[in-house]
XYZ file of N, CA and C in Angstrom:
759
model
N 111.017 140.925 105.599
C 110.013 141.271 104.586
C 109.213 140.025 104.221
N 107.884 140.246 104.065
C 106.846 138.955 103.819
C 107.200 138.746 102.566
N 107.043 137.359 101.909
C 106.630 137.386 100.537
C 105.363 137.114 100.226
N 104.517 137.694 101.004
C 102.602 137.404 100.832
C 103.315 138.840 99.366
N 102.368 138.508 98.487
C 102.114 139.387 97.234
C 101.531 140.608 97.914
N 101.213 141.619 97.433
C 101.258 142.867 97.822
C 99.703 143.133 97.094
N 98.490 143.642 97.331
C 97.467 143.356 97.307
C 96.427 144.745 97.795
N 96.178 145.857 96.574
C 95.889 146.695 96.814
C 94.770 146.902 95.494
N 93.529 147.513 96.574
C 91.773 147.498 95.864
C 91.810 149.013 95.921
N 91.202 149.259 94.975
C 90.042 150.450 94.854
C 88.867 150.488 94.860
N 88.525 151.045 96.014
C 86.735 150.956 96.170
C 86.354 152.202 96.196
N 85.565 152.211 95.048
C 84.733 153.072 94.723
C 83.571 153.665 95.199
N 82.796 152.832 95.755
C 81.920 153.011 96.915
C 80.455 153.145 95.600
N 79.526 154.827 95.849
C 78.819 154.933 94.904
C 79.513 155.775 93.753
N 80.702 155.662 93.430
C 80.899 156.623 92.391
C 81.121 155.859 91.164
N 81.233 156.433 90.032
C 81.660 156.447 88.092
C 80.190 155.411 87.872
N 79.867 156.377 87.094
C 79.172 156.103 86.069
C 79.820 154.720 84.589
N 79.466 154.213 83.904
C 79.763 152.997 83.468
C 81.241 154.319 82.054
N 80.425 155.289 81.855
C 81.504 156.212 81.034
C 82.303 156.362 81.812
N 82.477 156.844 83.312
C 83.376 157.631 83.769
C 84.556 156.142 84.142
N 83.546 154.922 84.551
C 84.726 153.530 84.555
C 85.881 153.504 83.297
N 84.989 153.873 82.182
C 86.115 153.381 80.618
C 87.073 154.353 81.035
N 86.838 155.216 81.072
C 88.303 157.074 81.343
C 88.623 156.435 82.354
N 88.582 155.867 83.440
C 89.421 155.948 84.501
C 90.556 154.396 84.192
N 89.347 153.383 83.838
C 90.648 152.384 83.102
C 91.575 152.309 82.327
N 90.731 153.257 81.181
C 92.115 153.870 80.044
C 93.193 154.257 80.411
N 93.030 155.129 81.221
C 94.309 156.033 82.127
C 94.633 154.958 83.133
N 94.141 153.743 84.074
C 94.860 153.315 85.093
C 95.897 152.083 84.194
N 95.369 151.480 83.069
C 96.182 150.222 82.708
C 97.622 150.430 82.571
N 97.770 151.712 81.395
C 98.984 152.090 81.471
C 99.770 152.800 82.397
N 99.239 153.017 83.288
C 99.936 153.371 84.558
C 100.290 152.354 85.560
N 99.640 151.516 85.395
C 100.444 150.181 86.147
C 100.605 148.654 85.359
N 101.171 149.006 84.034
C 101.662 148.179 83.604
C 102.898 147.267 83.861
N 103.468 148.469 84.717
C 104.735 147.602 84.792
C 104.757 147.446 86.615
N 104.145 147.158 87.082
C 103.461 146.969 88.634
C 102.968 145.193 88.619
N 103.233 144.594 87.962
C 103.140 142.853 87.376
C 103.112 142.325 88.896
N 103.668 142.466 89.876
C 104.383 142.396 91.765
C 103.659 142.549 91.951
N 102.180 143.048 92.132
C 100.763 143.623 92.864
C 100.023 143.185 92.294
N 99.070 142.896 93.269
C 97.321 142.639 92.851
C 96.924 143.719 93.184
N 96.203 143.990 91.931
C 95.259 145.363 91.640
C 94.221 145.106 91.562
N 93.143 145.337 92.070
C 91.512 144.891 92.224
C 90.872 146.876 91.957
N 90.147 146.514 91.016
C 89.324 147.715 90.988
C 88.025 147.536 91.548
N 87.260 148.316 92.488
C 85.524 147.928 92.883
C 84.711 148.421 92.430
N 83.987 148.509 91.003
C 83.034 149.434 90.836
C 81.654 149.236 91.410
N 80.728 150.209 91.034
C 79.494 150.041 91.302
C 79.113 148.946 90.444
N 78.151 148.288 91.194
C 76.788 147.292 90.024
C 76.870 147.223 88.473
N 76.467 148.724 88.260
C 76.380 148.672 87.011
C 77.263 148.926 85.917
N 78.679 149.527 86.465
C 79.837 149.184 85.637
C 80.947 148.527 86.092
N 80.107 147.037 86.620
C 81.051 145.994 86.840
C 81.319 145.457 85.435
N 80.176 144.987 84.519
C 80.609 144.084 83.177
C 81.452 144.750 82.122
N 81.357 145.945 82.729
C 82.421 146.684 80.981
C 83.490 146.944 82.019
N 83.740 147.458 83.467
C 85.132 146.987 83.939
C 86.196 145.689 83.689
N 84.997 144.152 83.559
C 85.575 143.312 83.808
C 86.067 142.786 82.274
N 85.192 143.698 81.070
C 85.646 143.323 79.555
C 86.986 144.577 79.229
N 86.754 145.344 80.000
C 88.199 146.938 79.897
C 88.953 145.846 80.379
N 89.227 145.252 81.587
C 90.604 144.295 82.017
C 90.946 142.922 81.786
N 89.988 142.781 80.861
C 90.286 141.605 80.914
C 91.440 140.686 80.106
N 92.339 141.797 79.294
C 93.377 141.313 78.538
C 94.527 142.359 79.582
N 94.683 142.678 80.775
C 95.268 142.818 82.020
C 95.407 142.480 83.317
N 96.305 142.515 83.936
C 96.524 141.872 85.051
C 95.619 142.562 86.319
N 94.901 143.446 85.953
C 94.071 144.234 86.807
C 92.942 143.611 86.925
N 92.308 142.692 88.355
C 91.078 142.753 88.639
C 89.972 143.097 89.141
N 89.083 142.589 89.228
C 87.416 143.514 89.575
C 87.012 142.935 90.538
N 86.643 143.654 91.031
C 85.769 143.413 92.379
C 84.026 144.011 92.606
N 83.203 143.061 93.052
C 82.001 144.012 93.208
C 82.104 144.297 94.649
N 80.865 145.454 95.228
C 81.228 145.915 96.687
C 80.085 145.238 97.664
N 79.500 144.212 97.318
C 78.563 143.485 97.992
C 78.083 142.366 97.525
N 77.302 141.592 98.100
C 76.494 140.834 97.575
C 76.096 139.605 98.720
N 74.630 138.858 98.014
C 73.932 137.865 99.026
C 74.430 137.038 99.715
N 74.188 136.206 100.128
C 74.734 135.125 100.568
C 73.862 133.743 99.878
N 72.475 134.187 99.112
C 71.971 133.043 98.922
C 71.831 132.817 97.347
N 71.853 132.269 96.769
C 71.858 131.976 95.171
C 71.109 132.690 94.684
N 70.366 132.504 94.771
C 68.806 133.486 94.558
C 67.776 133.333 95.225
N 66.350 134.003 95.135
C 65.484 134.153 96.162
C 64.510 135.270 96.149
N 63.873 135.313 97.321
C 62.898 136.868 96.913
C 63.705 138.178 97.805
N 64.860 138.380 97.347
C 65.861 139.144 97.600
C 65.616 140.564 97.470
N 65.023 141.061 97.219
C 64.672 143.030 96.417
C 65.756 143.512 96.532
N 66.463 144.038 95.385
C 67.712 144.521 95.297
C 68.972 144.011 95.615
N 69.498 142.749 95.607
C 70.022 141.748 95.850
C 71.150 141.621 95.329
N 72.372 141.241 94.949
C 72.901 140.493 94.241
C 73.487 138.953 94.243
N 73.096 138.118 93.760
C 73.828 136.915 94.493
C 75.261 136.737 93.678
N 76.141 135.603 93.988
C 77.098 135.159 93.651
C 77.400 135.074 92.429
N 76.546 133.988 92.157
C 76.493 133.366 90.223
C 76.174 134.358 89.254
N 75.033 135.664 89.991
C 75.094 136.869 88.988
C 76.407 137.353 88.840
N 77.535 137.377 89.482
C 78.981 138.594 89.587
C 79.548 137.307 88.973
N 79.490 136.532 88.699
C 80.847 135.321 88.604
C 80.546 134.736 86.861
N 78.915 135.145 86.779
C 78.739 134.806 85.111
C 79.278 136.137 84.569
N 79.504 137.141 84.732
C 80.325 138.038 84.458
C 81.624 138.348 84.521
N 82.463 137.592 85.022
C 83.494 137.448 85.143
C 84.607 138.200 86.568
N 83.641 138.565 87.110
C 84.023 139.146 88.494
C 84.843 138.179 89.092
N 85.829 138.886 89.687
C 86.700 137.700 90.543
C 86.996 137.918 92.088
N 86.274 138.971 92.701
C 86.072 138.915 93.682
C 85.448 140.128 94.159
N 84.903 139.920 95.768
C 84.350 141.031 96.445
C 84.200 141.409 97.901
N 83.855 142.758 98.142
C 83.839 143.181 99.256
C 83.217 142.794 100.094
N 83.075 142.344 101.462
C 82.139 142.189 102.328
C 82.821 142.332 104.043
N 81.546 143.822 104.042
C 81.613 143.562 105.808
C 81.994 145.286 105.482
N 82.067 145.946 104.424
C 82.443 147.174 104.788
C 81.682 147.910 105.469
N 82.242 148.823 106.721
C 81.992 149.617 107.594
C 80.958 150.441 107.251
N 80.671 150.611 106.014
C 79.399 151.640 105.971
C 78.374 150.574 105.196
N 78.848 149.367 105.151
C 77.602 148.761 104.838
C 76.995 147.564 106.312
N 78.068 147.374 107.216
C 77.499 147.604 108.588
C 76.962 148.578 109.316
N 77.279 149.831 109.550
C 76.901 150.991 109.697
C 75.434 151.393 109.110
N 75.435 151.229 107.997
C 74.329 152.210 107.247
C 72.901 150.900 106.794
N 73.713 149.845 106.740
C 72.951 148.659 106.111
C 72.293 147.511 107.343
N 73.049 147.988 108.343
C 72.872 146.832 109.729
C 73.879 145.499 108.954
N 74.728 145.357 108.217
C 75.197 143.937 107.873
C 75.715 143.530 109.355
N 75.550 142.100 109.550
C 75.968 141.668 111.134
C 76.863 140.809 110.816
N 77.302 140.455 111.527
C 78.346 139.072 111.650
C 77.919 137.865 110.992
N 76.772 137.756 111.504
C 76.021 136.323 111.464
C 75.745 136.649 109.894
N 75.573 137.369 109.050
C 75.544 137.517 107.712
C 76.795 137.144 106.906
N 77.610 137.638 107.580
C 79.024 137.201 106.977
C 79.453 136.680 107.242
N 78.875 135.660 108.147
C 79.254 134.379 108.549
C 78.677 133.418 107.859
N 78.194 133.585 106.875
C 77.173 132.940 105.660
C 77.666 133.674 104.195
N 78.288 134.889 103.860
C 78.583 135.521 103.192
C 80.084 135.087 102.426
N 81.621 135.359 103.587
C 82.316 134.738 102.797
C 82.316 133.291 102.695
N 82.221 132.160 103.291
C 82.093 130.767 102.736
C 81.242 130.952 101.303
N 80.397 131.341 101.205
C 79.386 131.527 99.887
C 80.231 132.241 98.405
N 81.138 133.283 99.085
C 81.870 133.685 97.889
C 82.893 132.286 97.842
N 83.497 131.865 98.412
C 84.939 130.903 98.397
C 83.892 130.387 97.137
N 83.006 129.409 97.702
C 82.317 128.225 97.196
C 82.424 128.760 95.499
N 81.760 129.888 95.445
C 81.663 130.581 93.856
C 82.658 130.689 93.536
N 83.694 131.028 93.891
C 85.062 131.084 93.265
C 85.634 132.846 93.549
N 84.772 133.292 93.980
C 84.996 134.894 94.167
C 86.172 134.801 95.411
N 86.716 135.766 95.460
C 87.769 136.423 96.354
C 87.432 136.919 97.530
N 87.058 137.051 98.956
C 86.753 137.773 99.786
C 87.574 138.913 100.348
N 87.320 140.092 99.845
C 87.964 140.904 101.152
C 86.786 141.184 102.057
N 87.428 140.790 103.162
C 86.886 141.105 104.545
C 87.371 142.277 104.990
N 86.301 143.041 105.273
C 86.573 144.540 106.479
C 86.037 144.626 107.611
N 87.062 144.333 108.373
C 87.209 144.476 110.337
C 87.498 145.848 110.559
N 87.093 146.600 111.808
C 87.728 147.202 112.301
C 86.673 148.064 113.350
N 87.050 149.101 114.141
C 86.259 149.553 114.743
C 86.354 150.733 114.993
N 85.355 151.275 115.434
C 84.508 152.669 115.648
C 85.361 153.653 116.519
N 85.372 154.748 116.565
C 86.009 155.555 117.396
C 85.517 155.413 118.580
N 84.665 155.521 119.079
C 84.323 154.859 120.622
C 84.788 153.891 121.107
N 84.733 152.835 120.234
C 85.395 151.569 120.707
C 86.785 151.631 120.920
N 87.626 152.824 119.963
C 88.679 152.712 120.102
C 88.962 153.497 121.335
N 88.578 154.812 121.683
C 88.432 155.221 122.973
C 88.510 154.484 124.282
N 87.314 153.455 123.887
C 86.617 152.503 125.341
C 88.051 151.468 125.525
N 89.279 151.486 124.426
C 90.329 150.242 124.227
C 89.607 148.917 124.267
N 88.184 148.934 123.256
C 87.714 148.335 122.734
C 88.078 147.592 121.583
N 89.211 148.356 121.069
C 89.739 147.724 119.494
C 89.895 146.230 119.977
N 90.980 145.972 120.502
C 91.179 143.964 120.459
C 89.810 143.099 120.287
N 89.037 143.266 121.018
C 87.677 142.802 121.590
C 87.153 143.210 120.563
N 86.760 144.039 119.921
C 85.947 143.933 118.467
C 86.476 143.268 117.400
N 87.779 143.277 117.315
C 88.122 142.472 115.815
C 88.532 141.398 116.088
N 88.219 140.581 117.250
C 88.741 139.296 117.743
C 87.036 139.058 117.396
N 85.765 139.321 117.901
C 84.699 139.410 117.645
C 84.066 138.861 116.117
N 84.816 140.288 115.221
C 84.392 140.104 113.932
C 85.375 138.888 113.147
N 86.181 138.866 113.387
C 87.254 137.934 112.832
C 86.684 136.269 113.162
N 86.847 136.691 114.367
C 86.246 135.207 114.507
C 85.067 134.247 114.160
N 83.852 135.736 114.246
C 82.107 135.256 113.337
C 82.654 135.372 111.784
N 83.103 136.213 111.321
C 82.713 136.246 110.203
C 83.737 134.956 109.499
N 84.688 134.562 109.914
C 85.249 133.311 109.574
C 84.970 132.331 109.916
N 84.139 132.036 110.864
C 83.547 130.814 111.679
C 83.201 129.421 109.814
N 82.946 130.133 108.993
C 82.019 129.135 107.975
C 83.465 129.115 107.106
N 84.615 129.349 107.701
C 85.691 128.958 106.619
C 86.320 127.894 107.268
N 86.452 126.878 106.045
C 87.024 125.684 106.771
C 88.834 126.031 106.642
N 89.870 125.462 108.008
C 91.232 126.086 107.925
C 91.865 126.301 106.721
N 91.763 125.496 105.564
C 92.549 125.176 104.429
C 91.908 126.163 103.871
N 90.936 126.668 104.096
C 90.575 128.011 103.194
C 90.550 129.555 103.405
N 90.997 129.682 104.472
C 91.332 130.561 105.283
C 92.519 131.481 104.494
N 93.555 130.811 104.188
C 94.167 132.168 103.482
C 93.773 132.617 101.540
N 92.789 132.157 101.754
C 91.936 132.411 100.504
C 91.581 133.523 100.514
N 91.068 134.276 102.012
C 90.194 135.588 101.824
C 91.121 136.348 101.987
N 91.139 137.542 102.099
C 91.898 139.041 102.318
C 91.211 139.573 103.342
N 91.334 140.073 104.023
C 90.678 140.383 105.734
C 91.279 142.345 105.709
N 90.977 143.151 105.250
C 91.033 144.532 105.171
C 90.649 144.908 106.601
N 91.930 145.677 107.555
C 91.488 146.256 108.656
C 90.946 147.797 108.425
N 89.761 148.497 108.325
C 89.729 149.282 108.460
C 89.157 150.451 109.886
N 89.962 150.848 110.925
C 89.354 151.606 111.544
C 88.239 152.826 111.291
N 87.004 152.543 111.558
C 86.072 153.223 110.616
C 85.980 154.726 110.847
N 86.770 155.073 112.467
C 87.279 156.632 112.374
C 88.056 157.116 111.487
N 89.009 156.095 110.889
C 89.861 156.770 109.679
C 89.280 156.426 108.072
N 87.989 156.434 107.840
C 87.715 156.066 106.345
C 86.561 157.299 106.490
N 87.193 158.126 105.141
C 86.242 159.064 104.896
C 86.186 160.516 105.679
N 87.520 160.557 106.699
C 86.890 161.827 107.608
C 88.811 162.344 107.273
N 89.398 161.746 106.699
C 91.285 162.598 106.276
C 92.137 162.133 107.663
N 91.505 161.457 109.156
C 92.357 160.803 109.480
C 92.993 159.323 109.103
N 94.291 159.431 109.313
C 94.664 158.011 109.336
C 94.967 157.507 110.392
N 95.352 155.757 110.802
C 95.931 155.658 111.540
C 97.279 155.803 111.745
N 97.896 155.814 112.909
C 99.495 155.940 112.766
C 99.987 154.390 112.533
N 101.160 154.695 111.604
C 101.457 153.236 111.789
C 101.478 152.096 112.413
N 102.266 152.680 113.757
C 102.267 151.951 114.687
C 100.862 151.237 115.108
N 99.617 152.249 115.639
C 98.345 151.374 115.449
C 97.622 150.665 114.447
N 98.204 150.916 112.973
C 97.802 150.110 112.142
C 98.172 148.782 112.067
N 99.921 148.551 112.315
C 100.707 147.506 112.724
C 100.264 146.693 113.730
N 99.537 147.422 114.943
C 99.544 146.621 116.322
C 98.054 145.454 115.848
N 96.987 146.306 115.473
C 95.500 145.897 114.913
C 95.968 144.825 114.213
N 96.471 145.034 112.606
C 96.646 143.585 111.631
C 97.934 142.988 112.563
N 98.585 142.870 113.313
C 99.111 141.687 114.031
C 98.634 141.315 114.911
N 97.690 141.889 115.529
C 96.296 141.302 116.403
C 95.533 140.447 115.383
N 95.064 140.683 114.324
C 93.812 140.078 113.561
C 94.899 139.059 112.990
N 96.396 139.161 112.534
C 97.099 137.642 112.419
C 97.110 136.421 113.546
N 97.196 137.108 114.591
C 97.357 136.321 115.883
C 96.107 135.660 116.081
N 95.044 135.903 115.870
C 93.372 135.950 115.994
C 93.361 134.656 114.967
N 93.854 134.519 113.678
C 93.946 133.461 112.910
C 94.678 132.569 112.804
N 95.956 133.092 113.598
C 96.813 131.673 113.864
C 96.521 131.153 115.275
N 95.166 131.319 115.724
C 94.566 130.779 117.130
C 93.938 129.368 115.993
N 93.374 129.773 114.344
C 92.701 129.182 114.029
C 93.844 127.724 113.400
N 94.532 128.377 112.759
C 95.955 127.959 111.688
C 96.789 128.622 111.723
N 98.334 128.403 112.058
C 99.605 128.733 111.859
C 99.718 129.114 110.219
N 99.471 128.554 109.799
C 99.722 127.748 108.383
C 99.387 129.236 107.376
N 97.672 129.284 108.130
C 97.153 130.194 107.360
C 97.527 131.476 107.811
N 97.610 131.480 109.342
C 98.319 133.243 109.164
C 99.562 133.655 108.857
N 100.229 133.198 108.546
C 101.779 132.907 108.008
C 101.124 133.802 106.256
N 99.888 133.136 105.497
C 99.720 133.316 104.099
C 98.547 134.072 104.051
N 97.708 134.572 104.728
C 96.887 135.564 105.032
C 97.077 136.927 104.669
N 96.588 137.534 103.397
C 97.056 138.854 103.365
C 96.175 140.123 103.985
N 96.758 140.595 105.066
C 95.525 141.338 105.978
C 96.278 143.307 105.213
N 94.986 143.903 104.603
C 95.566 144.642 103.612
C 95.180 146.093 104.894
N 95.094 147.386 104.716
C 94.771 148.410 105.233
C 94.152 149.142 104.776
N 92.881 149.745 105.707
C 91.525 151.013 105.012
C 91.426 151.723 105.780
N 91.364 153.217 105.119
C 91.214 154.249 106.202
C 92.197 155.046 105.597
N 91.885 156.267 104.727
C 92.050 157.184 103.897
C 93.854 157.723 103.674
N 93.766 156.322 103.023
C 95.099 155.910 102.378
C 95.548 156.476 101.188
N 96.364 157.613 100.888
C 96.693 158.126 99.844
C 98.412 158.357 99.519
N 98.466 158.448 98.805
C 99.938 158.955 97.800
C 100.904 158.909 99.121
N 100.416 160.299 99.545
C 101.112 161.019 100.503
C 101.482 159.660 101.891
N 101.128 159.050 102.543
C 101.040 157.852 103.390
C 101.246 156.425 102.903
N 100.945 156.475 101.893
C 100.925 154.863 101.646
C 102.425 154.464 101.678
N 103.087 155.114 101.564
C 104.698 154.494 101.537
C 104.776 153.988 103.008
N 104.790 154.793 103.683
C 105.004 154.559 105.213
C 104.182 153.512 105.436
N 102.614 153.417 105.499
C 101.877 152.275 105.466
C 102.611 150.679 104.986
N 103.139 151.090 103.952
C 102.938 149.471 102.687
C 104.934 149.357 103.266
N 104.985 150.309 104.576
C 106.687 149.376 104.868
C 106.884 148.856 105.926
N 105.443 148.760 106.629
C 105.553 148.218 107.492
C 105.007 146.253 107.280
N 105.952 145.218 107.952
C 106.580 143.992 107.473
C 104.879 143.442 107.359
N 103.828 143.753 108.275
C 102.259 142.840 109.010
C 101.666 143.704 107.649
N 101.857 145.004 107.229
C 100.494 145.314 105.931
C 100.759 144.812 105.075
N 100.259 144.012 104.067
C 100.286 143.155 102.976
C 99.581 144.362 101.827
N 99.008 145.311 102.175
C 98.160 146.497 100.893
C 97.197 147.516 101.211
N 96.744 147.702 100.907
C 95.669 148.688 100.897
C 94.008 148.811 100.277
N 93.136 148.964 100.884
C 92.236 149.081 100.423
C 91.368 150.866 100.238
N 91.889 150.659 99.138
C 91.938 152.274 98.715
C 90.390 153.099 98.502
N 90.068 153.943 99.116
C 88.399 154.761 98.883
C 88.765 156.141 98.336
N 88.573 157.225 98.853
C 88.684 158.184 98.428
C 89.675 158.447 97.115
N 90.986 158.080 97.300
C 92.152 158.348 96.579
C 92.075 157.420 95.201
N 91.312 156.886 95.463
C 91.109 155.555 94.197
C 90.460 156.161 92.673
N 89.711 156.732 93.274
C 88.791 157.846 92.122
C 89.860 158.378 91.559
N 91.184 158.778 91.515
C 91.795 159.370 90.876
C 92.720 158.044 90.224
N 92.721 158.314 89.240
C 93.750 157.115 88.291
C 95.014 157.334 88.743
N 95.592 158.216 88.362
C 96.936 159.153 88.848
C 97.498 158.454 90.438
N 96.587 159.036 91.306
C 96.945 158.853 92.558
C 96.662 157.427 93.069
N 96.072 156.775 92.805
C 95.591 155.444 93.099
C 96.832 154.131 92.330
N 97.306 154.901 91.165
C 98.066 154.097 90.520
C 99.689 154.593 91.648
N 99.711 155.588 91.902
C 101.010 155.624 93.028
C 100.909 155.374 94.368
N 99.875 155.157 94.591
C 99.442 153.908 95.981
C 100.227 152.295 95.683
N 99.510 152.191 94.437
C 100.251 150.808 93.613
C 101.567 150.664 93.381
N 102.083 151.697 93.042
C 103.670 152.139 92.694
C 104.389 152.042 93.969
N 103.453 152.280 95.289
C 104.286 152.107 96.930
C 104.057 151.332 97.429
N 103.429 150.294 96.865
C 103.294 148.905 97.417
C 104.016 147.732 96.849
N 104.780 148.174 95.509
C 105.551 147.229 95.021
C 106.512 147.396 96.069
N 107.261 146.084 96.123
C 108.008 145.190 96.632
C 109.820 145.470 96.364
């Protein structure tokens, strides 16, 4: 059994309104109060990041935003940079998710400028690798997340490397009710460890590489027992306080 801490997000994607954030925190604090063993990261939208991050902030529960620039500021249109999420008290964020490659074009070479830029701010990176059902077909998987792993970390210097969180998500299983089977979830994040201890021993040893791809109640036990998943990065199931807080409850230790 690892002793990497156990390290499980809720991403929200576009959902709760800044009301529907307060009801869902009310109900999640006391449900994982006594879960102290886990990092709990909530992701809201934009605009109820600052009353997420004043709801937790006398709890061990943190915030996450689900994007942002790479450049301080600029003539950005619709933008967010760093120092905006971090004067708010944000403590970390998403980058590289599958539907914001997918839908947004985000490339490598962006997030290869992206997490070094959060480290520097002090924000948290989770990173999301993983690949497409074709690719997984073509037995493309190795070759893509050796790909993304490797650009999008290229701007981390070794000693900072187990700073980020690296979320594998196969993007056939986020959003459509498949999952992966363990076993291929296992084989992927001990591929993407191996991929970083090409970079540092050191750091993939302390690297927490978490799991995405429609992770709920029902699975997450099986998921969070295998020795390589360090957590979960929770979408669909997260929206529910209830169920998202017993994702948390199967990842304690």
């Amino acid at each position: 059994m690892s002793d990497r801490r156990p390290y499980i997000a809720a991403n929200w994607k576009m959902h709760k309104t800044v009301e529907e954030t307060e009801a869902f925190v009310g109900e999640l604090l006391p449900a994982v109060a006594g879960a102290g063993d886990v990092d709990v990261v909530v992701c809201p939208p934009y605009l109820a990041l600052k009353r997420a991050v004043e709801l937790c902030a006398q709890s061990p529960v943190r915030v996450a935003a689900q994007n942002m620039h790479e450049e301080e500021s600029g003539a950005f249109t619709g933008e967010v940079s760093a120092p905006m999420l971090t004067e708010i008290g944000t403590d970390a964020v998403v980058l590289g998710h599958s539907e914001r490659r997918t839908y947004f074009n985000e490339t490598d070479d962006a997030l290869a400028r992206k997490v070094p830029a959060a480290l520097e701010a002090g924000l948290e990176p989770i990173l999301c690798v993983g690949e497409t059902e074709a690719e997984r077909d073509a037995d493309a998987t190795e070759s893509v997340l050796l790909r993304q792993v490797t650009a999008d970390l290229a701007g981390v210097v070794d000693a900072r490397l187990a700073d980020v969180v690296v979320a594998y998500e196969p993007v056939w299983a986020i959003g459509t009710g498949r999952t992966a089977t363990p076993e291929q979830a296992d084989e992927a994040i001990a591929f993407i460890r191996r991929t970083v201890a090409g970079r540092s021993a050191e750091a993939a040893d302390r690297i927490r590489i978490i799991y995405g791809g429609s992770v709920k109640p029902a699975n997450a036990a099986e998921l969070m027992a295998l020795d390589g998943v360090d957590g979960a990065l929770v979408g669909g199931a997260s929206l529910d306080p209830a169920d998202f807080s017993a994702i948390v409850e199967a990842a304690r230790p």
